[in-house]
Short mmCIF file of C-alpha atoms and ligand atoms in Angstrom, two decimals:
data_model
loop_
_atom_site.label_atom_id
_atom_site.label_comp_id
_atom_site.label_asym_id
_atom_site.label_seq_id
_atom_site.Cartn_x
_atom_site.Cartn_y
_atom_site.Cartn_z
CA UNK D 1309 26.41 1.96 2.78
CA UNK D 1310 24.42 4.92 1.52
CA UNK D 1311 22.16 5.01 -1.50
CA UNK D 1312 23.34 6.82 -4.60
CA UNK D 1313 21.41 9.89 -5.69
CA UNK D 1314 22.12 12.52 -8.39
CA UNK D 1315 22.40 15.30 -5.80
CA UNK D 1316 24.78 17.36 -7.95
CA UNK D 1317 21.84 17.81 -10.34
CA UNK D 1318 19.42 18.96 -7.65
CA UNK D 1319 21.03 22.40 -7.24
CA UNK D 1320 18.06 24.73 -7.11
CA UNK D 1321 15.20 22.36 -6.54
CA UNK D 1322 12.97 23.40 -3.66
CA UNK D 1323 12.96 20.91 -0.81
CA UNK D 1324 11.24 18.91 0.54
CA UNK D 1325 10.35 16.75 -2.44
CA UNK D 1326 9.79 13.10 -3.30
CA UNK D 1327 12.38 11.38 -5.45
CA UNK D 1328 11.40 8.12 -7.17
CA UNK D 1329 13.85 5.62 -8.62
CA UNK D 1330 12.15 4.66 -11.88
CA UNK D 1331 14.58 1.81 -12.59
CA UNK D 1332 13.94 0.20 -9.21
CA UNK D 1333 10.18 0.52 -9.69
CA UNK D 1334 10.43 -1.12 -13.11
CA UNK D 1335 12.60 -3.94 -11.74
CA UNK D 1336 10.08 -4.47 -8.93
CA UNK D 1337 7.20 -4.61 -11.40
CA UNK D 1338 9.13 -7.09 -13.59
CA UNK D 1339 9.72 -9.30 -10.54
CA UNK D 1340 6.00 -9.30 -9.67
CA UNK D 1341 5.01 -9.96 -13.25
CA UNK D 1342 7.41 -12.88 -13.51
CA UNK D 1343 6.00 -14.59 -10.39
CA UNK D 1344 2.32 -13.90 -11.08
CA UNK D 1345 2.66 -15.08 -14.69
CA UNK D 1346 4.24 -18.29 -13.40
CA UNK D 1347 1.01 -19.26 -11.63
CA UNK D 1348 -1.47 -17.27 -13.71
CA UNK D 1349 -2.29 -15.06 -10.70
CA UNK D 1350 -3.76 -11.57 -11.10
CA UNK D 1351 -2.20 -8.59 -9.31
CA UNK D 1352 -4.24 -5.46 -8.60
CA UNK D 1353 -2.01 -2.62 -7.44
CA UNK D 1354 -3.42 -1.04 -4.25
CA UNK D 1355 -3.60 2.57 -5.35
CA UNK D 1356 -3.81 4.01 -1.85
CA UNK D 1357 -0.11 3.20 -1.30
CA UNK D 1358 0.92 5.79 -3.89
CA UNK D 1359 -1.39 7.52 -6.36
CA UNK D 1360 1.20 9.71 -8.07
CA UNK D 1361 -0.11 9.84 -11.67
CA UNK D 1362 3.28 8.95 -13.21
CA UNK D 1363 3.55 5.92 -10.95
CA UNK D 1364 -0.01 4.82 -11.74
CA UNK D 1365 0.65 5.13 -15.46
CA UNK D 1366 3.80 3.06 -15.27
CA UNK D 1367 2.14 0.32 -13.21
CA UNK D 1368 -0.90 0.26 -15.52
CA UNK D 1369 1.45 -0.21 -18.50
CA UNK D 1370 2.47 -3.60 -17.06
CA UNK D 1371 -1.11 -4.81 -17.42
CA UNK D 1372 -1.84 -5.02 -13.71
CA UNK D 1373 -5.27 -4.31 -12.30
CA UNK D 1374 -6.07 -1.77 -9.58
CA UNK D 1375 -7.40 -2.09 -6.05
CA UNK D 1376 -9.30 1.04 -5.04
CA UNK D 1377 -10.77 2.18 -1.74
CA UNK D 1378 -12.60 5.33 -2.85
CA UNK D 1379 -14.40 6.83 -5.82
CA UNK D 1380 -11.46 9.16 -6.36
CA UNK D 1381 -9.17 6.15 -6.67
CA UNK D 1382 -11.51 4.42 -9.13
CA UNK D 1383 -11.44 7.56 -11.25
CA UNK D 1384 -7.63 7.91 -10.96
CA UNK D 1385 -7.17 4.25 -11.91
CA UNK D 1386 -9.19 4.59 -15.08
CA UNK D 1387 -7.56 7.90 -16.02
CA UNK D 1388 -4.12 6.30 -15.58
CA UNK D 1389 -5.00 3.53 -18.01
CA UNK D 1390 -5.98 0.62 -15.76
CA UNK D 1391 -8.58 -1.45 -17.53
CA UNK D 1392 -11.98 -1.14 -15.78
CA UNK D 1393 -12.50 -4.88 -15.92
CA UNK D 1394 -9.44 -5.24 -13.66
CA UNK D 1395 -10.55 -2.66 -11.07
CA UNK D 1396 -11.78 -3.83 -7.67
CA UNK D 1397 -13.32 -1.52 -5.08
CA UNK D 1398 -13.08 -2.20 -1.32
CA UNK D 1399 -13.81 -0.12 1.79
CA UNK D 1400 -16.24 -0.26 4.71
CA UNK D 1401 -17.90 3.05 3.89
CA UNK D 1402 -18.59 3.42 0.20
CA UNK D 1403 -20.76 6.50 -0.41
CA UNK D 1404 -23.62 6.35 -2.93
CA UNK D 1405 -21.81 8.57 -5.44
CA UNK D 1406 -18.78 6.30 -5.26
CA UNK D 1407 -20.86 3.19 -5.91
CA UNK D 1408 -22.59 4.94 -8.81
CA UNK D 1409 -19.27 6.00 -10.29
CA UNK D 1410 -17.99 2.41 -10.12
CA UNK D 1411 -21.21 1.05 -11.65
CA UNK D 1412 -20.95 3.56 -14.51
CA UNK D 1413 -17.34 2.54 -15.09
CA UNK D 1414 -18.29 -1.18 -15.17
CA UNK D 1415 -15.52 -2.18 -12.78
CA UNK D 1416 -14.73 -5.85 -12.23
CA UNK D 1417 -16.23 -6.05 -8.75
CA UNK D 1418 -17.10 -4.46 -5.43
CA UNK D 1419 -15.44 -6.00 -2.40
CA UNK D 1420 -18.39 -5.82 -0.05
CA UNK D 1421 -17.84 -5.44 3.67
CA UNK D 1422 -21.38 -5.59 5.13
CA UNK D 1423 -24.95 -6.63 4.41
CA UNK D 1424 -26.05 -3.00 4.82
CA UNK D 1425 -23.73 -2.00 1.99
CA UNK D 1426 -24.86 -4.92 -0.20
CA UNK D 1427 -28.49 -3.71 -0.10
CA UNK D 1428 -27.46 -0.23 -1.23
CA UNK D 1429 -25.31 -1.56 -4.08
CA UNK D 1430 -28.27 -3.66 -5.22
CA UNK D 1431 -30.65 -0.67 -5.11
CA UNK D 1432 -28.26 1.57 -7.02
CA UNK D 1433 -27.61 -1.19 -9.59
CA UNK D 1434 -31.39 -1.62 -10.08
CA UNK D 1435 -31.72 2.11 -10.74
CA UNK D 1436 -29.09 1.84 -13.47
CA UNK D 1437 -30.35 -1.47 -14.78
CA UNK D 1438 -26.93 -3.02 -14.20
CA UNK D 1439 -25.67 -6.16 -12.49
CA UNK D 1440 -23.12 -5.44 -9.75
CA UNK D 1441 -20.46 -8.12 -9.38
CA UNK D 1442 -19.40 -8.57 -5.76
CA UNK D 1443 -16.81 -10.44 -3.76
CA UNK D 1444 -17.39 -10.66 -0.03
CA UNK D 1445 -14.58 -9.45 2.14
CA UNK D 1446 -14.18 -12.01 4.86
CA UNK D 1447 -12.61 -11.19 8.19
CA UNK D 1448 -10.78 -14.47 8.76
CA UNK D 1449 -9.61 -13.64 12.31
CA UNK D 1450 -5.95 -14.11 11.40
CA UNK D 1451 -3.32 -12.27 13.41
CA UNK D 1452 -0.96 -10.54 10.98
CA UNK D 1453 1.65 -9.90 13.72
CA UNK D 1454 2.04 -6.32 12.55
CA UNK D 1455 1.44 -2.87 14.10
CA UNK D 1456 -2.00 -2.57 15.76
CA UNK D 1457 -2.92 0.38 13.52
CA UNK D 1458 -2.40 -1.66 10.34
CA UNK D 1459 -3.96 -4.97 11.42
CA UNK D 1460 -7.24 -5.53 9.62
CA UNK D 1461 -8.08 -9.23 9.85
CA UNK D 1462 -9.04 -9.66 13.50
CA UNK D 1463 -12.67 -9.95 14.63
CA UNK D 1464 -12.29 -6.72 16.59
CA UNK D 1465 -11.35 -4.75 13.42
CA UNK D 1466 -13.98 -2.84 11.44
CA UNK D 1467 -13.14 -4.60 8.17
CA UNK D 1468 -14.93 -7.45 6.44
CA UNK D 1469 -17.68 -9.86 7.37
CA UNK D 1470 -17.05 -12.25 10.25
CA UNK D 1471 -16.66 -15.94 9.46
CA UNK D 1472 -19.78 -16.84 11.44
CA UNK D 1473 -21.94 -14.48 9.35
CA UNK D 1474 -20.59 -15.06 5.86
CA UNK D 1475 -22.87 -17.93 4.88
CA UNK D 1476 -26.06 -16.08 5.74
CA UNK D 1477 -24.85 -12.96 3.92
CA UNK D 1478 -24.20 -14.98 0.74
CA UNK D 1479 -27.62 -16.60 1.05
CA UNK D 1480 -29.19 -13.16 1.27
CA UNK D 1481 -27.13 -11.94 -1.71
CA UNK D 1482 -28.54 -14.74 -3.86
CA UNK D 1483 -32.03 -13.29 -3.32
CA UNK D 1484 -31.06 -9.84 -4.64
CA UNK D 1485 -31.97 -9.22 -8.26
CA UNK D 1486 -28.97 -7.14 -9.40
CA UNK D 1487 -26.13 -8.75 -7.48
CA UNK D 1488 -23.82 -11.43 -8.86
CA UNK D 1489 -21.51 -13.09 -6.32
CA UNK D 1490 -18.15 -13.69 -8.00
CA UNK D 1491 -15.79 -14.47 -5.16
CA UNK D 1492 -14.34 -14.15 -1.71
CA UNK D 1493 -11.88 -11.47 -0.62
CA UNK D 1494 -9.41 -11.28 2.24
CA UNK D 1495 -6.95 -8.61 3.37
CA UNK D 1496 -5.43 -9.19 6.79
CA UNK D 1497 -3.14 -6.21 7.27
CA UNK D 1498 -0.04 -4.44 6.09
CA UNK D 1499 3.76 -4.56 6.48
CA UNK D 1500 3.52 -8.31 7.12
CA UNK D 1501 6.95 -9.94 7.09
CA UNK D 1502 6.06 -13.17 8.86
CA UNK D 1503 4.95 -15.66 6.20
CA UNK D 1504 3.11 -17.71 8.82
CA UNK D 1505 0.33 -15.10 8.78
CA UNK D 1506 -0.19 -15.71 5.05
CA UNK D 1507 -0.04 -19.47 5.61
CA UNK D 1508 -2.77 -19.15 8.27
CA UNK D 1509 -4.79 -17.13 5.79
CA UNK D 1510 -4.53 -19.84 3.11
CA UNK D 1511 -5.67 -22.50 5.57
CA UNK D 1512 -8.63 -20.43 6.79
CA UNK D 1513 -9.64 -19.66 3.21
CA UNK D 1514 -9.52 -23.36 2.26
CA UNK D 1515 -11.67 -24.30 5.25
CA UNK D 1516 -14.19 -21.59 4.47
CA UNK D 1517 -14.37 -22.53 0.82
CA UNK D 1518 -14.92 -26.20 1.70
CA UNK D 1519 -17.73 -25.40 4.09
CA UNK D 1520 -19.45 -22.92 1.75
CA UNK D 1521 -19.26 -25.41 -1.12
CA UNK D 1522 -21.14 -27.89 1.04
CA UNK D 1523 -23.93 -25.30 1.11
CA UNK D 1524 -23.80 -25.11 -2.68
CA UNK D 1525 -21.81 -21.89 -3.11
CA UNK D 1526 -18.90 -21.80 -5.56
CA UNK D 1527 -16.49 -18.97 -6.23
CA UNK D 1528 -14.80 -18.27 -9.56
CA UNK D 1529 -12.47 -15.79 -7.82
CA UNK D 1530 -10.45 -15.80 -4.62
CA UNK D 1531 -8.72 -12.55 -3.68
CA UNK D 1532 -6.04 -12.66 -0.99
CA UNK D 1533 -5.47 -8.90 -0.71
CA UNK D 1534 -2.06 -7.38 -0.08
CA UNK D 1535 0.05 -6.79 2.97
CA UNK D 1536 3.51 -8.07 2.04
CA UNK D 1537 6.05 -5.97 3.94
CA UNK D 1538 9.33 -4.38 2.88
CA UNK D 1539 12.70 -4.18 4.64
CA UNK D 1540 12.82 -0.64 6.00
CA UNK D 1541 16.18 -1.31 7.64
CA UNK D 1542 18.07 -2.36 4.49
CA UNK D 1543 16.85 -0.31 1.51
CA UNK D 1544 20.30 -0.51 -0.08
CA UNK D 1545 20.62 -4.28 0.17
CA UNK D 1546 17.14 -5.76 0.02
CA UNK D 1547 15.26 -3.37 -2.20
CA UNK D 1548 13.00 -5.86 -3.97
CA UNK D 1549 10.77 -7.95 -1.69
CA UNK D 1550 10.89 -11.72 -1.92
CA UNK D 1551 7.95 -12.10 -4.30
CA UNK D 1552 9.11 -15.56 -5.31
CA UNK D 1553 8.59 -16.94 -1.82
CA UNK D 1554 5.39 -14.95 -1.21
CA UNK D 1555 3.55 -16.19 -4.29
CA UNK D 1556 4.96 -19.71 -3.87
CA UNK D 1557 3.27 -19.89 -0.43
CA UNK D 1558 -0.13 -19.22 -1.98
CA UNK D 1559 0.54 -21.52 -4.92
CA UNK D 1560 1.44 -24.32 -2.55
CA UNK D 1561 -1.25 -23.89 0.09
CA UNK D 1562 -4.35 -22.55 -1.65
CA UNK D 1563 -6.59 -25.38 -2.80
CA UNK D 1564 -7.37 -23.78 -6.12
CA UNK D 1565 -10.46 -25.04 -7.90
CA UNK D 1566 -10.43 -25.73 -11.64
CA UNK D 1567 -10.70 -22.50 -13.62
CA UNK D 1568 -10.57 -20.38 -10.48
CA UNK D 1569 -8.80 -17.01 -10.67
CA UNK D 1570 -6.52 -16.02 -7.81
CA UNK D 1571 -6.08 -12.30 -7.13
CA UNK D 1572 -3.68 -10.20 -5.07
CA UNK D 1573 -3.64 -6.54 -4.09
CA UNK D 1574 -0.09 -5.60 -3.18
CA UNK D 1575 0.58 -1.92 -2.51
CA UNK D 1576 3.51 -1.26 -0.19
CA UNK D 1577 5.66 -4.05 -1.65
CA UNK D 1578 5.26 -2.53 -5.13
CA UNK D 1579 6.22 1.08 -4.46
CA UNK D 1580 7.73 1.26 -0.97
CA UNK D 1581 11.42 1.07 -1.81
CA UNK D 1582 11.43 3.22 -4.94
CA UNK D 1583 10.49 6.44 -3.10
CA UNK D 1584 12.56 8.77 -0.93
CA UNK D 1585 11.65 11.95 0.84
CA UNK D 1586 14.43 14.47 0.21
CA UNK D 1587 14.88 17.45 2.49
CA UNK D 1588 17.49 19.98 3.58
CA UNK D 1589 18.76 20.67 7.05
CA UNK D 1590 17.60 24.05 8.30
CA UNK D 1591 19.38 24.09 11.64
CA UNK D 1592 21.49 22.01 13.93
CA UNK D 1593 20.40 22.75 17.47
CA UNK D 1594 22.64 21.74 20.36
CA UNK D 1595 20.24 21.19 23.26
CA UNK D 1596 21.02 20.46 26.88
CA UNK D 1597 20.70 16.69 26.48
CA UNK D 1598 20.13 16.24 22.76
CA UNK D 1599 21.50 17.37 19.44
CA UNK D 1600 18.74 18.04 16.90
CA UNK D 1601 18.92 18.05 13.12
CA UNK D 1602 15.95 20.21 12.14
CA UNK D 1603 14.76 19.46 8.59
CA UNK D 1604 12.56 21.40 6.21
CA UNK D 1605 10.39 18.24 5.89
CA UNK D 1606 7.94 17.24 8.57
CA UNK D 1607 5.08 14.84 9.14
CA UNK D 1608 3.11 16.86 6.61
CA UNK D 1609 5.25 15.12 3.96
CA UNK D 1610 5.80 11.75 5.69
CA UNK D 1611 3.45 10.88 8.53
CA UNK D 1612 4.39 7.23 9.07
CA UNK D 1613 6.80 7.80 11.98
CA UNK D 1614 4.26 9.99 13.81
CA UNK D 1615 1.27 7.80 13.01
CA UNK D 1616 2.62 4.25 13.27
CA UNK D 1617 5.95 4.72 15.10
CA UNK D 1618 7.43 3.63 11.78
CA UNK D 1619 11.16 3.41 11.16
CA UNK D 1620 12.70 5.01 8.08
CA UNK D 1621 16.41 4.83 7.37
CA UNK D 1622 17.85 8.36 7.32
CA UNK D 1623 21.00 9.28 5.36
CA UNK D 1624 22.98 12.52 5.05
CA UNK D 1625 23.72 12.59 1.32
CA UNK D 1626 25.97 15.68 1.57
CA UNK D 1627 28.52 14.57 4.14
CA UNK D 1628 31.17 11.95 4.64
CA UNK D 1629 32.35 13.40 7.96
CA UNK D 1630 32.46 11.18 11.03
CA UNK D 1631 29.08 10.14 12.38
CA UNK D 1632 27.37 11.90 15.27
CA UNK D 1633 24.10 11.22 17.03
CA UNK D 1634 21.00 13.33 16.23
CA UNK D 1635 17.31 13.45 16.88
CA UNK D 1636 16.02 14.16 13.39
CA UNK D 1637 12.93 16.36 13.56
CA UNK D 1638 10.67 18.46 11.35
CA UNK D 1639 9.39 22.02 11.68
CA UNK D 1640 5.74 21.21 12.48
CA UNK D 1641 4.35 22.50 15.76
CA UNK D 1642 3.65 19.07 17.25
CA UNK D 1643 5.93 17.00 19.46
CA UNK D 1644 5.20 13.94 17.34
CA UNK D 1645 7.00 15.56 14.40
CA UNK D 1646 10.10 13.40 14.81
CA UNK D 1647 11.57 11.20 12.07
CA UNK D 1648 14.02 9.37 14.29
CA UNK D 1649 15.66 9.54 17.71
CA UNK D 1650 19.33 8.90 18.40
CA UNK D 1651 20.10 8.49 14.72
CA UNK D 1652 23.75 8.19 13.66
CA UNK D 1653 24.40 10.50 10.71
CA UNK D 1654 27.52 11.76 8.99
CA UNK D 1655 28.07 15.12 10.68
CA UNK D 1656 25.30 17.49 9.69
CA UNK D 1657 25.56 21.11 8.59
CA UNK D 1658 22.92 23.60 7.54
CA UNK D 1659 21.96 22.97 3.90
CA UNK D 1660 22.92 19.29 3.87
CA UNK D 1661 20.59 17.05 1.90
CA UNK D 1662 18.91 14.34 3.93
CA UNK D 1663 17.15 11.30 2.45
CA UNK D 1664 14.37 9.48 4.26
CA UNK D 1665 14.47 6.11 2.57
CA UNK D 1666 11.74 3.58 1.72
CA UNK D 1667 9.11 6.32 1.61
CA UNK D 1668 7.37 5.30 -1.62
CA UNK D 1669 4.34 3.78 0.08
CA UNK D 1670 1.97 5.74 2.33
CA UNK D 1671 4.28 8.75 1.97
CA UNK D 1672 3.46 11.34 -0.66
CA UNK D 1673 -0.13 10.16 -0.79
CA UNK D 1674 -0.67 10.99 2.89
CA UNK D 1675 0.89 14.44 2.72
CA UNK D 1676 -1.17 17.34 4.05
CA UNK D 1677 -1.15 21.12 4.21
CA UNK D 1678 -1.26 21.28 7.99
CA UNK D 1679 0.40 24.50 9.21
CA UNK D 1680 -0.55 25.78 5.73
CA UNK D 1681 2.51 24.18 4.21
CA UNK D 1682 2.92 23.52 0.49
CA UNK D 1683 2.39 19.99 -0.77
CA UNK D 1684 5.68 18.38 -1.87
CA UNK D 1685 6.68 18.09 -5.53
CA UNK D 1686 7.87 14.81 -6.98
CA UNK D 1687 10.72 13.97 -9.35
CA UNK D 1688 11.84 10.76 -10.99
CA UNK D 1689 15.35 9.45 -11.55
CA UNK D 1690 14.74 9.50 -15.31
CA UNK D 1691 14.26 13.30 -15.10
CA UNK D 1692 17.98 13.66 -14.26
CA UNK D 1693 19.49 11.20 -16.74
C1 PLP O 2097 -4.45 -1.19 1.80
C2 PLP O 2097 -5.03 -2.34 1.11
C3 PLP O 2097 -4.22 -3.19 0.34
C4 PLP O 2097 -2.73 -3.00 0.19
O1 PLP O 2097 -2.02 -3.22 1.36
P1 PLP O 2097 -0.42 -3.21 1.33
O2 PLP O 2097 -0.03 -3.51 2.72
O3 PLP O 2097 0.00 -1.85 0.90
O4 PLP O 2097 0.02 -4.27 0.37
C5 PLP O 2097 -4.83 -4.25 -0.31
N1 PLP O 2097 -6.15 -4.47 -0.21
C6 PLP O 2097 -6.96 -3.69 0.52
C7 PLP O 2097 -8.40 -3.99 0.58
C8 PLP O 2097 -6.43 -2.60 1.20
O5 PLP O 2097 -7.23 -1.83 1.93
#
C-alpha cells in the first residue's frame, strides 16, 4: 500500500521539497496530550527534531513545553509561542551567549551536563542577579539498543554526569549562590523501540533517587527525556506511535514522590511520520550490474541514510507499473548519497514523483547547502485543500 498524496495539485512546484501531513501531526499531538493528561505528565517537544516555524507554532498551540539544545532553539521556541516557563535547555557545550539568552528569557531550567558548566551558569546568573534553575542530566549507563550514533546513555558517551559523580556534583551545587537544583534529567538515546530500555531507565532512576534522598536531596522534577522510536517500515499502517504503552510504562514503574512533576522530551515520535521528502526522478541509469533511479534530492535534504544507515520507505507516487529493482540515489558528489539499495519500486520514468516517507524528524532541520544547493521548501497538506 502506498500513501495518498495530492500530487495532481503539485504541478509546477519545484522539487525537492518537504510535504507535511497536518492532519496526522494534529492526531499525533492529540494522542500525546490524551496520555500525558491522564497521568499529569509534562511533554516538552524536542525542537531539534524539526524546527519548521509552522510545526513549532502548531505544537506550541497544544500547550506543550519545548526542549532546546542551543540558544537558537530557545529563541525559536519563544518566538513560536512556547511559554518560557516550559522551556528546558540541554547540551554538553552551552556557550556563554546561549546561557545569557536563556537567563534573560527566564526559562524553566538548564539541564546541566558537567560541573564545569554549572560554575559558568552560576557566574553568569550572579552577573544578572538571577537564580538559575537546574536539573542535572544523569548518564544512567543504560543501553538503549539503538544505533551507536544515537546512543547517549552509556558511560562512554559524552552526555550527562556519571552515576558515581552525581552526588558530589549536587553537593557542590548547593554551595553556589545563584543555582537552584530543581530535578534530575535523563535522555538515553533515540529511535528506541525496545521498551525494556525505558524500563531499565525507570529502575535506575528510582535507585538513584532513593540513594540521593538518603543524603538529604529531594527533587520536585524528574525528566525522562525522549527517544521513543517510530516504525519506519510501516508509515501507512502504524503512523502514530504507541504512546499509550510508552507513558503507561513510566506511570507504572517510576516511584513518583508526592507533588513531583514528571517530564518528557519526545521529538522523533511527535513529528517523524508526518513529514515526507518529495523529489522527482532525473534519470534512470542502467548500469552493468545495477539499475539506478537518480533523484533530484540528495543527502543535502535528508542525511539520515548517509549518516546513520537509516531506512526510509520509498514510494513512486506517479506509477502503478510492475515493480522493478533500483538503487535510489541522489545527485551529490559523494558515494554515501544513497537513499536505498535494491529497492522495489513501481517502474520508474524520468519526471516521476518519489516520496521518501517518515522524514519529519531529523530531515528538513539537517538539510545543508553542500554542493551549493538550494535549501528545500516546505508545504503542508492544508495548503492543498
Ligand atoms: C534529541 C533529544 C531529545 C529528543 O530525542 P527523540 O529521539 O527525538 O525523541 C530529547 N532530549 C534531549 C536532551 C535530546 O538531546
